Amino acid sequence: MTKIPEDYLKILSGLGETSPKSLLIIPLIFEDEVLGVIELGSLSEFNDESIHFAESASMNISSTLSLAQNNIRNAELLEQTRKQTKELEEQERKMKEALAELRDMQAKTSKSEATVRSKLEAMNNTLLIVEYTTEGILLDANYKFLNTMHYSLEEIKGNNVIELLKEEDREELLKVISMVKSGNFYESVMRRHTKQGQEKWFMASYTPVFNDEGVVQNILFFGIDITRIKANEEKLKLQANEMAEELEKLKK
């Protein structure tokens, strides 16, 4: 560009300042994404050699800029994941303490089902809770579960919990129910889907509820939603792969 507005740009030196005779504008592009623009002013017109050099330099600058942006995003994501993980660890600690107390209650035959119910009320605001029979018929679910999975209690009460799952997740839950109805406890990280099909991940615990005769009467599901942490982990993996690819390109 040789027709430059008078006050658009000044070239400064120890001898003073002056307006450029020509202006070279080069976009910073990396993998079809425009990251920025470089403007170069000259006291003479840019020749082909100067333009070629500037274009080559812009490719290296674009790669470096893209890498720097990824580093910043990674650092932000790592910090976010660290905070979420810390929150999750605290939630997990509280859940394990509450479940240990609940199991201790059930181990003592003097503790009735009513005592267990009172403990569940205390856990109601922090955990997703679902109760169903040993055959999988849903009896109750707390607000936290219903809100997370986008159901109303009227929609799912009386239905078999297996029917709420996608086909690929059903066999896993059938095995869990079989294990828990035998009096065992089960903990794992599990995938579930909302009413609309949105994927959710939970740190889950399945607990048997014994009657006064020591027979498993119902099954309780306790869960902590870890979907955001799972999503961040996937983003970090993806960005790590992208950074590795960019580093390889810079080496060439």
Coordinates of N, CA and C in Angstrom, one line a residue:
M1 N 0.9 -1.2 0.0 CA 0.0 0.0 0.0 C 0.9 1.2 0.0
T2 N 0.6 2.1 -1.0 CA 1.5 3.3 -1.1 C 0.7 4.6 -0.8
K3 N -0.7 4.5 -0.9 CA -1.5 5.6 -0.5 C -1.9 5.6 0.9
I4 N -1.1 6.2 1.8 CA -1.3 6.1 3.2 C -1.8 7.5 3.7
P5 N -2.9 7.4 4.6 CA -3.4 8.7 5.2 C -2.2 9.4 5.9
E6 N -2.2 10.7 5.9 CA -1.1 11.4 6.5 C -0.8 11.1 7.9
D7 N -1.8 11.0 8.7 CA -1.6 10.8 10.2 C -1.8 9.3 10.6
Y8 N -1.8 8.4 9.7 CA -2.1 7.0 10.0 C -1.0 6.4 10.8
L9 N 0.3 6.6 10.4 CA 1.4 5.9 11.0 C 2.7 6.8 10.9
K10 N 3.5 6.7 11.9 CA 4.8 7.5 11.9 C 5.9 6.5 12.1
I11 N 7.1 6.7 11.4 CA 8.3 5.9 11.7 C 9.2 6.8 12.6
L12 N 9.6 6.2 13.7 CA 10.4 7.0 14.7 C 11.8 6.5 14.7
S13 N 12.7 7.4 14.9 CA 14.2 7.1 15.0 C 14.8 8.1 15.9
G14 N 16.1 7.9 16.1 CA 16.8 8.9 17.0 C 16.9 10.3 16.3
L15 N 16.7 10.3 15.0 CA 16.7 11.6 14.3 C 15.4 12.3 14.2
G16 N 14.3 11.6 14.6 CA 13.0 12.2 14.5 C 12.0 11.3 14.0
E17 N 10.9 11.8 13.4 CA 9.9 10.9 12.9 C 9.4 11.4 11.5
T18 N 8.9 10.5 10.8 CA 8.4 10.8 9.4 C 7.3 9.8 9.0
S19 N 6.6 10.2 8.0 CA 5.5 9.2 7.5 C 6.1 8.2 6.6
P20 N 5.7 7.0 6.6 CA 6.2 6.0 5.6 C 5.7 6.2 4.2
K21 N 6.5 5.8 3.3 CA 6.2 5.9 1.9 C 5.3 4.7 1.4
S22 N 5.4 3.6 2.1 CA 4.6 2.4 1.8 C 4.3 1.6 3.1
L23 N 3.3 0.8 3.0 CA 2.8 0.1 4.1 C 2.5 -1.4 3.7
L24 N 3.1 -2.3 4.4 CA 2.8 -3.8 4.1 C 2.0 -4.4 5.3
I25 N 0.9 -4.9 4.9 CA 0.0 -5.5 5.9 C -0.1 -7.0 5.7
I26 N 0.3 -7.8 6.7 CA 0.4 -9.3 6.6 C -0.5 -9.9 7.7
P27 N -1.4 -10.7 7.3 CA -2.2 -11.4 8.3 C -1.4 -12.6 8.9
L28 N -1.6 -12.8 10.2 CA -1.0 -13.9 10.9 C -2.0 -15.1 10.9
I29 N -1.7 -16.0 10.1 CA -2.6 -17.2 9.9 C -1.9 -18.5 10.3
F30 N -2.6 -19.3 11.1 CA -2.1 -20.6 11.4 C -3.3 -21.6 11.3
E31 N -3.1 -22.5 10.4 CA -4.1 -23.6 10.1 C -5.5 -22.9 9.8
D32 N -5.5 -22.0 8.9 CA -6.7 -21.3 8.4 C -7.4 -20.4 9.4
E33 N -6.7 -20.2 10.5 CA -7.3 -19.3 11.5 C -6.5 -18.0 11.6
V34 N -7.1 -16.8 11.5 CA -6.4 -15.5 11.5 C -6.2 -15.2 13.0
L35 N -5.0 -15.1 13.4 CA -4.6 -14.8 14.8 C -4.3 -13.3 15.0
G36 N -4.0 -12.6 14.0 CA -3.7 -11.2 14.1 C -3.2 -10.6 12.8
V37 N -2.6 -9.4 12.8 CA -2.1 -8.7 11.6 C -0.9 -8.0 12.0
I38 N 0.1 -8.0 11.1 CA 1.3 -7.2 11.2 C 1.3 -6.1 10.2
E39 N 1.6 -4.9 10.7 CA 1.8 -3.7 9.8 C 3.2 -3.3 9.8
L40 N 3.8 -3.2 8.6 CA 5.2 -2.8 8.4 C 5.2 -1.5 7.6
G41 N 5.9 -0.5 8.1 CA 6.0 0.8 7.3 C 7.5 0.9 6.8
S42 N 7.6 1.5 5.6 CA 8.9 1.7 5.0 C 9.0 3.0 4.4
L43 N 10.3 3.5 4.4 CA 10.5 4.8 3.7 C 10.6 4.7 2.2
S44 N 10.6 3.4 1.8 CA 10.6 3.2 0.3 C 9.6 2.1 0.0
E45 N 9.4 1.8 -1.2 CA 8.4 0.7 -1.5 C 9.0 -0.6 -1.2
F46 N 8.2 -1.6 -0.8 CA 8.7 -2.9 -0.5 C 8.9 -3.7 -1.8
N47 N 10.1 -4.3 -1.9 CA 10.4 -5.1 -3.1 C 9.9 -6.5 -2.9
D48 N 10.0 -7.4 -3.9 CA 9.5 -8.7 -3.8 C 10.3 -9.5 -2.7
E49 N 11.6 -9.3 -2.6 CA 12.4 -10.0 -1.6 C 12.0 -9.6 -0.2
S50 N 11.7 -8.4 0.0 CA 11.3 -7.9 1.4 C 9.9 -8.5 1.7
I51 N 9.0 -8.5 0.7 CA 7.7 -9.1 1.0 C 7.7 -10.6 1.3
H52 N 8.6 -11.3 0.5 CA 8.7 -12.7 0.7 C 9.3 -13.0 2.1
F53 N 10.3 -12.2 2.5 CA 10.9 -12.4 3.9 C 9.9 -12.1 5.0
A54 N 9.1 -11.1 4.8 CA 8.1 -10.7 5.8 C 7.0 -11.8 5.9
E55 N 6.6 -12.4 4.7 CA 5.6 -13.5 4.7 C 6.2 -14.7 5.4
S56 N 7.4 -15.0 5.2 CA 8.0 -16.2 5.8 C 8.1 -16.0 7.3
A57 N 8.5 -14.8 7.7 CA 8.6 -14.5 9.2 C 7.2 -14.5 9.8
S58 N 6.2 -14.1 9.1 CA 4.8 -14.1 9.6 C 4.4 -15.5 9.9
M59 N 4.8 -16.5 9.2 CA 4.5 -17.9 9.4 C 5.0 -18.4 10.7
N60 N 6.3 -18.1 11.0 CA 6.9 -18.4 12.3 C 6.2 -17.7 13.4
I61 N 5.9 -16.5 13.2 CA 5.2 -15.7 14.3 C 3.9 -16.3 14.6
S62 N 3.2 -16.7 13.5 CA 1.8 -17.3 13.7 C 1.9 -18.5 14.5
S63 N 2.9 -19.4 14.2 CA 3.0 -20.7 14.9 C 3.3 -20.4 16.4
T64 N 4.2 -19.5 16.6 CA 4.6 -19.2 18.0 C 3.4 -18.6 18.8
L65 N 2.7 -17.7 18.1 CA 1.5 -17.1 18.7 C 0.5 -18.1 19.1
S66 N 0.2 -19.0 18.1 CA -0.8 -20.1 18.4 C -0.4 -20.9 19.5
L67 N 0.9 -21.2 19.6 CA 1.4 -22.1 20.7 C 1.3 -21.3 22.1
A68 N 1.6 -20.0 22.0 CA 1.4 -19.2 23.2 C 0.0 -19.1 23.7
Q69 N -0.9 -19.0 22.7 CA -2.4 -18.9 23.1 C -2.8 -20.3 23.7
N70 N -2.3 -21.4 23.1 CA -2.7 -22.7 23.7 C -2.1 -22.9 25.1
N71 N -0.9 -22.3 25.3 CA -0.3 -22.4 26.6 C -1.2 -21.7 27.7
I72 N -1.6 -20.5 27.3 CA -2.5 -19.7 28.1 C -3.8 -20.4 28.4
R73 N -4.4 -21.0 27.4 CA -5.7 -21.7 27.5 C -5.5 -22.9 28.4
N74 N -4.4 -23.6 28.2 CA -4.1 -24.8 29.1 C -3.9 -24.4 30.5
A75 N -3.2 -23.3 30.8 CA -2.9 -22.8 32.1 C -4.3 -22.5 32.8
E76 N -5.1 -21.8 32.1 CA -6.5 -21.4 32.6 C -7.3 -22.7 32.9
L77 N -7.2 -23.6 32.0 CA -8.0 -24.9 32.1 C -7.5 -25.7 33.3
L78 N -6.2 -25.8 33.4 CA -5.6 -26.5 34.5 C -6.0 -25.9 35.8
E79 N -6.0 -24.6 35.9 CA -6.4 -23.9 37.2 C -7.8 -24.2 37.5
Q80 N -8.7 -24.1 36.5 CA -10.1 -24.4 36.6 C -10.3 -25.9 37.1
T81 N -9.6 -26.8 36.4 CA -9.7 -28.2 36.8 C -9.2 -28.4 38.2
R82 N -8.1 -27.7 38.6 CA -7.6 -27.9 39.9 C -8.6 -27.5 41.0
K83 N -9.3 -26.4 40.8 CA -10.3 -25.9 41.7 C -11.4 -26.9 41.8
Q84 N -11.9 -27.3 40.6 CA -13.0 -28.3 40.6 C -12.6 -29.6 41.2
T85 N -11.4 -30.0 41.0 CA -10.9 -31.3 41.6 C -10.9 -31.1 43.2
K86 N -10.5 -30.0 43.6 CA -10.4 -29.7 45.1 C -11.8 -29.8 45.6
E87 N -12.8 -29.1 44.9 CA -14.2 -29.2 45.4 C -14.7 -30.6 45.4
L88 N -14.4 -31.3 44.3 CA -14.8 -32.7 44.2 C -14.3 -33.6 45.4
E89 N -13.0 -33.4 45.7 CA -12.4 -34.2 46.7 C -13.1 -33.9 48.1
E90 N -13.5 -32.6 48.3 CA -14.2 -32.3 49.5 C -15.6 -33.0 49.5
Q91 N -16.3 -32.9 48.4 CA -17.6 -33.6 48.3 C -17.4 -35.1 48.5
E92 N -16.4 -35.6 47.9 CA -16.2 -37.1 48.0 C -15.9 -37.5 49.5
R93 N -15.1 -36.6 50.1 CA -14.8 -36.9 51.5 C -16.1 -36.9 52.4
K94 N -16.9 -35.9 52.1 CA -18.2 -35.8 52.9 C -19.1 -37.0 52.6
M95 N -19.1 -37.4 51.3 CA -20.0 -38.5 50.9 C -19.5 -39.8 51.6
K96 N -18.2 -40.0 51.6 CA -17.7 -41.2 52.2 C -17.9 -41.3 53.7
E97 N -17.8 -40.1 54.3 CA -18.1 -40.1 55.7 C -19.5 -40.4 56.0
A98 N -20.4 -39.8 55.2 CA -21.8 -40.0 55.4 C -22.2 -41.4 55.1
L99 N -21.6 -42.0 54.1 CA -22.0 -43.4 53.7 C -21.4 -44.4 54.8
A100 N -20.2 -44.0 55.3 CA -19.7 -44.9 56.4 C -20.6 -44.9 57.6
E101 N -21.1 -43.7 57.9 CA -22.0 -43.6 59.1 C -23.3 -44.3 58.8
L102 N -23.8 -44.2 57.5 CA -25.0 -44.9 57.1 C -24.8 -46.4 57.2
R103 N -23.7 -46.9 56.8 CA -23.4 -48.4 56.8 C -23.3 -48.8 58.2
D104 N -22.7 -48.0 59.1 CA -22.5 -48.4 60.5 C -23.9 -48.5 61.1
M105 N -24.8 -47.6 60.8 CA -26.2 -47.6 61.3 C -26.8 -48.9 60.9
Q106 N -26.7 -49.3 59.7 CA -27.3 -50.5 59.2 C -26.7 -51.8 59.8
A107 N -25.5 -51.7 60.1 CA -24.8 -52.8 60.7 C -25.3 -53.1 62.1
K108 N -25.9 -52.1 62.7 CA -26.4 -52.3 64.1 C -27.9 -52.6 64.0
T109 N -28.3 -53.8 64.4 CA -29.6 -54.2 64.3 C -30.6 -53.3 65.0
S110 N -30.1 -52.6 66.0 CA -31.0 -51.7 66.8 C -31.4 -50.5 66.1
K111 N -30.7 -50.2 65.0 CA -31.0 -49.0 64.2 C -32.1 -49.3 63.2
S112 N -33.2 -48.7 63.3 CA -34.3 -49.0 62.4 C -34.2 -48.2 61.1
E113 N -35.1 -48.6 60.1 CA -35.1 -47.9 58.8 C -35.4 -46.4 59.0
A114 N -36.1 -46.0 60.0 CA -36.4 -44.6 60.3 C -35.2 -43.8 60.6
T115 N -34.2 -44.5 61.3 CA -32.9 -43.8 61.6 C -32.2 -43.6 60.3
V116 N -32.2 -44.5 59.4 CA -31.5 -44.4 58.2 C -32.1 -43.2 57.4
R117 N -33.5 -43.1 57.4 CA -34.2 -42.1 56.7 C -33.7 -40.7 57.2
S118 N -33.5 -40.6 58.5 CA -33.1 -39.3 59.1 C -31.7 -38.9 58.6
K119 N -30.9 -39.9 58.4 CA -29.5 -39.6 57.9 C -29.6 -39.2 56.4
L120 N -30.5 -39.8 55.7 CA -30.7 -39.5 54.3 C -31.1 -38.0 54.1
E121 N -31.9 -37.5 55.0 CA -32.4 -36.2 55.0 C -31.2 -35.2 55.1
A122 N -30.3 -35.6 55.9 CA -29.1 -34.7 56.1 C -28.2 -34.7 54.9
M123 N -28.3 -35.7 54.0 CA -27.4 -35.8 52.8 C -28.1 -35.3 51.6
N124 N -29.4 -34.9 51.8 CA -30.2 -34.6 50.6 C -29.8 -33.4 49.8
N125 N -29.2 -32.4 50.4 CA -28.8 -31.2 49.7 C -27.4 -31.3 49.0
T126 N -26.6 -32.3 49.4 CA -25.3 -32.4 48.8 C -25.1 -33.5 47.8
L127 N -25.9 -34.5 47.8 CA -25.8 -35.6 46.9 C -27.0 -35.9 46.0
L128 N -26.8 -36.5 44.9 CA -27.9 -37.0 44.1 C -28.3 -38.3 44.7
I129 N -29.6 -38.5 45.0 CA -30.0 -39.7 45.7 C -31.2 -40.3 45.0
V130 N -31.1 -41.6 44.8 CA -32.3 -42.4 44.2 C -32.4 -43.7 45.0
E131 N -33.7 -44.0 45.2 CA -34.0 -45.3 45.9 C -34.8 -46.1 45.0
Y132 N -34.5 -47.4 44.9 CA -35.3 -48.3 44.2 C -35.3 -49.7 44.8
T133 N -36.2 -50.6 44.4 CA -36.3 -51.9 45.0 C -35.1 -52.8 44.4
T134 N -35.0 -54.0 45.0 CA -34.0 -54.9 44.5 C -34.3 -55.4 43.1
E135 N -35.5 -55.1 42.6 CA -35.8 -55.4 41.2 C -35.6 -54.2 40.3
G136 N -35.2 -53.1 40.9 CA -34.9 -51.9 40.0 C -36.1 -51.0 39.9
I137 N -37.2 -51.2 40.6 CA -38.4 -50.3 40.5 C -38.1 -49.0 41.3
L138 N -38.1 -47.9 40.6 CA -37.8 -46.6 41.3 C -38.9 -46.2 42.3
L139 N -38.4 -45.9 43.5 CA -39.3 -45.5 44.6 C -39.3 -44.0 44.8
D140 N -38.1 -43.4 44.8 CA -38.0 -42.0 45.1 C -36.7 -41.5 44.5
A141 N -36.6 -40.2 44.3 CA -35.4 -39.5 43.9 C -35.5 -38.1 44.4
N142 N -34.3 -37.6 44.8 CA -34.3 -36.2 45.4 C -34.3 -35.2 44.3
Y143 N -34.5 -33.9 44.7 CA -34.5 -32.8 43.8 C -33.2 -32.7 43.0
K144 N -32.1 -32.9 43.7 CA -30.8 -32.7 43.0 C -30.7 -33.7 41.8
F145 N -31.1 -34.9 42.0 CA -31.1 -35.9 40.9 C -32.1 -35.5 39.8
L146 N -33.3 -35.2 40.2 CA -34.3 -34.8 39.2 C -33.9 -33.6 38.4
N147 N -33.3 -32.6 39.0 CA -32.9 -31.4 38.4 C -31.7 -31.6 37.4
T148 N -30.8 -32.5 37.9 CA -29.6 -32.8 37.0 C -30.0 -33.6 35.8
M149 N -30.9 -34.5 36.0 CA -31.3 -35.4 34.9 C -32.5 -35.0 34.1
H150 N -33.1 -33.8 34.5 CA -34.2 -33.2 33.8 C -35.5 -34.1 33.8
Y151 N -35.7 -34.8 34.9 CA -37.0 -35.6 35.0 C -37.8 -34.9 36.1
S152 N -39.1 -35.3 36.1 CA -40.0 -35.0 37.3 C -40.2 -36.4 37.9
L153 N -40.4 -36.4 39.2 CA -40.6 -37.6 39.9 C -41.8 -38.4 39.4
E154 N -42.8 -37.7 39.0 CA -44.0 -38.4 38.4 C -43.7 -39.2 37.1
E155 N -42.7 -38.7 36.4 CA -42.3 -39.4 35.1 C -41.7 -40.7 35.4
I156 N -40.9 -40.8 36.4 CA -40.0 -42.0 36.6 C -40.4 -42.9 37.8
K157 N -41.2 -42.4 38.7 CA -41.6 -43.2 39.9 C -42.4 -44.4 39.4
G158 N -42.0 -45.6 39.9 CA -42.7 -46.8 39.5 C -42.2 -47.5 38.3
N159 N -41.3 -46.8 37.6 CA -40.6 -47.4 36.4 C -39.3 -48.1 36.8
N160 N -38.9 -49.1 36.0 CA -37.7 -49.7 36.3 C -36.5 -48.8 35.8
V161 N -35.5 -48.7 36.7 CA -34.4 -47.7 36.4 C -33.6 -48.2 35.2
I162 N -33.7 -49.5 34.8 CA -33.0 -50.0 33.7 C -33.5 -49.3 32.4
E163 N -34.8 -49.0 32.4 CA -35.5 -48.4 31.2 C -35.1 -47.0 31.0
L164 N -34.5 -46.3 32.0 CA -34.1 -45.0 31.9 C -32.7 -44.8 31.3
L165 N -32.0 -46.0 31.1 CA -30.6 -46.0 30.6 C -30.6 -46.3 29.1
K166 N -29.5 -45.8 28.5 CA -29.2 -46.2 27.1 C -28.8 -47.7 27.1
E167 N -29.0 -48.4 26.0 CA -28.8 -49.8 25.9 C -27.4 -50.2 26.3
E168 N -26.4 -49.4 26.0 CA -25.0 -49.8 26.3 C -24.7 -49.7 27.8
D169 N -25.6 -49.0 28.6 CA -25.3 -48.9 30.0 C -26.1 -49.8 30.9
R170 N -27.0 -50.6 30.3 CA -27.9 -51.4 31.1 C -27.3 -52.6 31.7
E171 N -26.4 -53.3 31.0 CA -25.8 -54.5 31.5 C -25.0 -54.2 32.8
E172 N -24.3 -53.0 32.7 CA -23.5 -52.6 33.9 C -24.4 -52.5 35.1
L173 N -25.5 -51.8 35.0 CA -26.4 -51.6 36.2 C -27.0 -52.9 36.6
L174 N -27.3 -53.7 35.7 CA -27.9 -55.0 36.1 C -26.9 -55.8 37.0
K175 N -25.6 -55.7 36.7 CA -24.6 -56.4 37.5 C -24.5 -55.7 38.8
V176 N -24.6 -54.4 38.9 CA -24.5 -53.7 40.1 C -25.6 -54.0 41.0
I177 N -26.9 -54.1 40.5 CA -28.0 -54.4 41.3 C -27.9 -55.8 41.8
S178 N -27.4 -56.7 41.0 CA -27.3 -58.1 41.5 C -26.3 -58.2 42.6
M179 N -25.2 -57.4 42.6 CA -24.2 -57.4 43.6 C -24.7 -56.8 44.9
V180 N -25.4 -55.6 44.8 CA -25.9 -54.9 45.9 C -27.0 -55.6 46.6
K181 N -27.9 -56.3 45.9 CA -29.0 -57.0 46.5 C -28.5 -58.2 47.3
S182 N -27.3 -58.6 47.1 CA -26.7 -59.6 47.8 C -26.0 -59.1 49.1
G183 N -26.1 -57.8 49.3 CA -25.6 -57.2 50.6 C -24.3 -56.5 50.4
N184 N -23.8 -56.3 49.2 CA -22.5 -55.7 49.0 C -22.7 -54.2 48.6
F185 N -21.6 -53.5 48.9 CA -21.6 -52.0 48.5 C -20.8 -51.9 47.2
Y186 N -21.1 -50.9 46.4 CA -20.4 -50.8 45.1 C -20.2 -49.3 44.8
E187 N -18.9 -49.0 44.4 CA -18.5 -47.6 44.1 C -17.8 -47.6 42.8
S188 N -18.1 -46.6 41.9 CA -17.4 -46.5 40.6 C -17.7 -45.1 40.0
V189 N -17.0 -44.8 39.0 CA -17.3 -43.6 38.1 C -18.2 -44.1 37.0
M190 N -19.4 -43.5 36.8 CA -20.3 -44.0 35.8 C -20.9 -42.9 34.9
R191 N -21.2 -43.4 33.7 CA -21.8 -42.5 32.7 C -23.3 -42.7 32.7
R192 N -24.1 -41.6 32.7 CA -25.5 -41.7 32.5 C -25.9 -40.6 31.5
H193 N -27.2 -40.6 31.1 CA -27.7 -39.6 30.1 C -29.0 -39.0 30.7
T194 N -29.1 -37.7 30.5 CA -30.3 -37.0 30.9 C -31.5 -37.4 30.0
K195 N -32.7 -36.9 30.4 CA -33.9 -37.2 29.6 C -33.7 -36.8 28.1
Q196 N -32.9 -35.7 27.9 CA -32.7 -35.2 26.5 C -31.5 -35.9 25.8
G197 N -30.8 -36.8 26.5 CA -29.7 -37.5 26.0 C -28.3 -36.9 26.2
Q198 N -28.3 -35.9 27.1 CA -27.0 -35.3 27.4 C -26.2 -36.2 28.3
E199 N -24.9 -36.3 28.0 CA -24.0 -37.2 28.7 C -23.7 -36.6 30.1
K200 N -23.8 -37.4 31.1 CA -23.4 -37.0 32.5 C -22.5 -38.0 33.1
W201 N -21.5 -37.6 33.9 CA -20.6 -38.5 34.6 C -20.8 -38.3 36.1
F202 N -20.8 -39.4 36.8 CA -21.0 -39.4 38.3 C -20.0 -40.2 39.0
M203 N -19.6 -39.7 40.2 CA -18.9 -40.6 41.1 C -20.1 -41.2 41.9
A204 N -20.2 -42.5 41.7 CA -21.4 -43.2 42.2 C -21.2 -44.2 43.3
S205 N -22.1 -44.3 44.2 CA -22.0 -45.3 45.3 C -23.4 -46.0 45.4
Y206 N -23.5 -47.3 45.4 CA -24.7 -48.1 45.5 C -24.7 -48.8 46.9
T207 N -25.7 -48.6 47.7 CA -25.7 -49.1 49.1 C -27.0 -49.9 49.3
P208 N -26.9 -51.0 49.9 CA -28.1 -51.8 50.2 C -28.8 -51.2 51.5
V209 N -30.1 -51.3 51.5 CA -30.8 -50.9 52.7 C -31.4 -52.2 53.3
F210 N -31.0 -52.4 54.5 CA -31.5 -53.7 55.2 C -32.7 -53.4 56.0
N211 N -33.6 -54.4 56.1 CA -34.7 -54.3 57.1 C -34.3 -54.8 58.4
D212 N -35.2 -54.8 59.4 CA -34.8 -55.2 60.8 C -34.3 -56.7 60.9
E213 N -34.7 -57.5 59.8 CA -34.2 -58.9 59.8 C -32.9 -59.1 59.1
G214 N -32.3 -57.9 58.7 CA -31.0 -58.0 58.0 C -31.1 -58.4 56.6
V215 N -32.3 -58.3 56.0 CA -32.5 -58.7 54.6 C -32.4 -57.4 53.8
V216 N -31.8 -57.4 52.6 CA -31.8 -56.2 51.7 C -33.2 -56.0 51.2
Q217 N -33.6 -54.8 51.5 CA -35.0 -54.4 51.2 C -35.0 -53.5 49.9
N218 N -34.1 -52.5 49.9 CA -34.0 -51.6 48.8 C -32.6 -51.3 48.5
I219 N -32.4 -50.5 47.4 CA -31.0 -50.1 47.0 C -31.0 -48.5 46.9
L220 N -30.0 -47.9 47.5 CA -29.8 -46.5 47.4 C -28.6 -46.1 46.5
F221 N -28.9 -45.2 45.6 CA -27.8 -44.7 44.7 C -27.5 -43.3 45.3
F222 N -26.2 -43.1 45.5 CA -25.7 -41.7 45.8 C -24.7 -41.3 44.8
G223 N -24.8 -40.1 44.3 CA -23.9 -39.6 43.2 C -23.4 -38.2 43.4
I224 N -22.2 -37.9 42.9 CA -21.7 -36.6 42.7 C -21.4 -36.3 41.2
D225 N -22.0 -35.2 40.7 CA -21.8 -34.9 39.3 C -20.4 -34.4 39.0
I226 N -19.7 -35.2 38.2 CA -18.3 -34.8 37.9 C -18.2 -34.5 36.4
T227 N -19.3 -34.2 35.7 CA -19.3 -34.0 34.3 C -18.3 -32.9 33.9
R228 N -18.3 -31.7 34.6 CA -17.4 -30.6 34.2 C -16.0 -31.0 34.3
I229 N -15.6 -31.8 35.3 CA -14.2 -32.2 35.4 C -13.8 -33.1 34.3
K230 N -14.7 -34.1 34.0 CA -14.5 -35.0 32.8 C -14.3 -34.2 31.5
A231 N -15.1 -33.2 31.3 CA -15.0 -32.4 30.1 C -13.7 -31.6 30.1
N232 N -13.3 -31.1 31.2 CA -12.0 -30.4 31.2 C -10.8 -31.3 31.0
E233 N -10.9 -32.6 31.5 CA -9.9 -33.6 31.2 C -9.8 -33.8 29.7
E234 N -10.9 -34.0 29.1 CA -10.9 -34.2 27.6 C -10.3 -33.0 26.9
K235 N -10.7 -31.8 27.3 CA -10.1 -30.6 26.7 C -8.6 -30.6 26.8
L236 N -8.1 -30.9 28.0 CA -6.7 -30.9 28.3 C -6.0 -31.9 27.4
K237 N -6.5 -33.1 27.2 CA -6.0 -34.1 26.4 C -5.9 -33.6 24.9
L238 N -7.0 -33.0 24.5 CA -7.1 -32.5 23.1 C -6.1 -31.4 22.9
Q239 N -6.0 -30.5 23.8 CA -5.0 -29.4 23.6 C -3.6 -29.8 23.7
A240 N -3.3 -30.8 24.5 CA -2.0 -31.4 24.6 C -1.6 -32.0 23.3
N241 N -2.5 -32.7 22.7 CA -2.2 -33.3 21.3 C -2.0 -32.2 20.3
E242 N -2.8 -31.1 20.4 CA -2.7 -30.0 19.4 C -1.3 -29.3 19.6
M243 N -0.9 -29.1 20.9 CA 0.4 -28.5 21.1 C 1.5 -29.4 20.6
A244 N 1.4 -30.7 20.8 CA 2.5 -31.6 20.3 C 2.6 -31.5 18.8
E245 N 1.4 -31.4 18.1 CA 1.4 -31.3 16.7 C 2.1 -30.0 16.2
E246 N 1.7 -28.9 16.9 CA 2.3 -27.6 16.6 C 3.8 -27.6 16.8
L247 N 4.3 -28.2 17.9 CA 5.7 -28.3 18.1 C 6.4 -29.0 17.0
E248 N 5.8 -30.1 16.6 CA 6.4 -30.9 15.5 C 6.5 -30.1 14.2
K249 N 5.5 -29.2 14.0 CA 5.5 -28.4 12.8 C 6.6 -27.3 12.9
L250 N 6.8 -26.8 14.1 CA 7.8 -25.8 14.3 C 9.2 -26.3 14.1
K251 N 9.4 -27.6 14.3 CA 10.7 -28.3 14.1 C 11.1 -28.4 12.7
K252 N 10.0 -28.5 11.8 CA 10.3 -28.7 10.4 C 10.8 -27.5 9.7

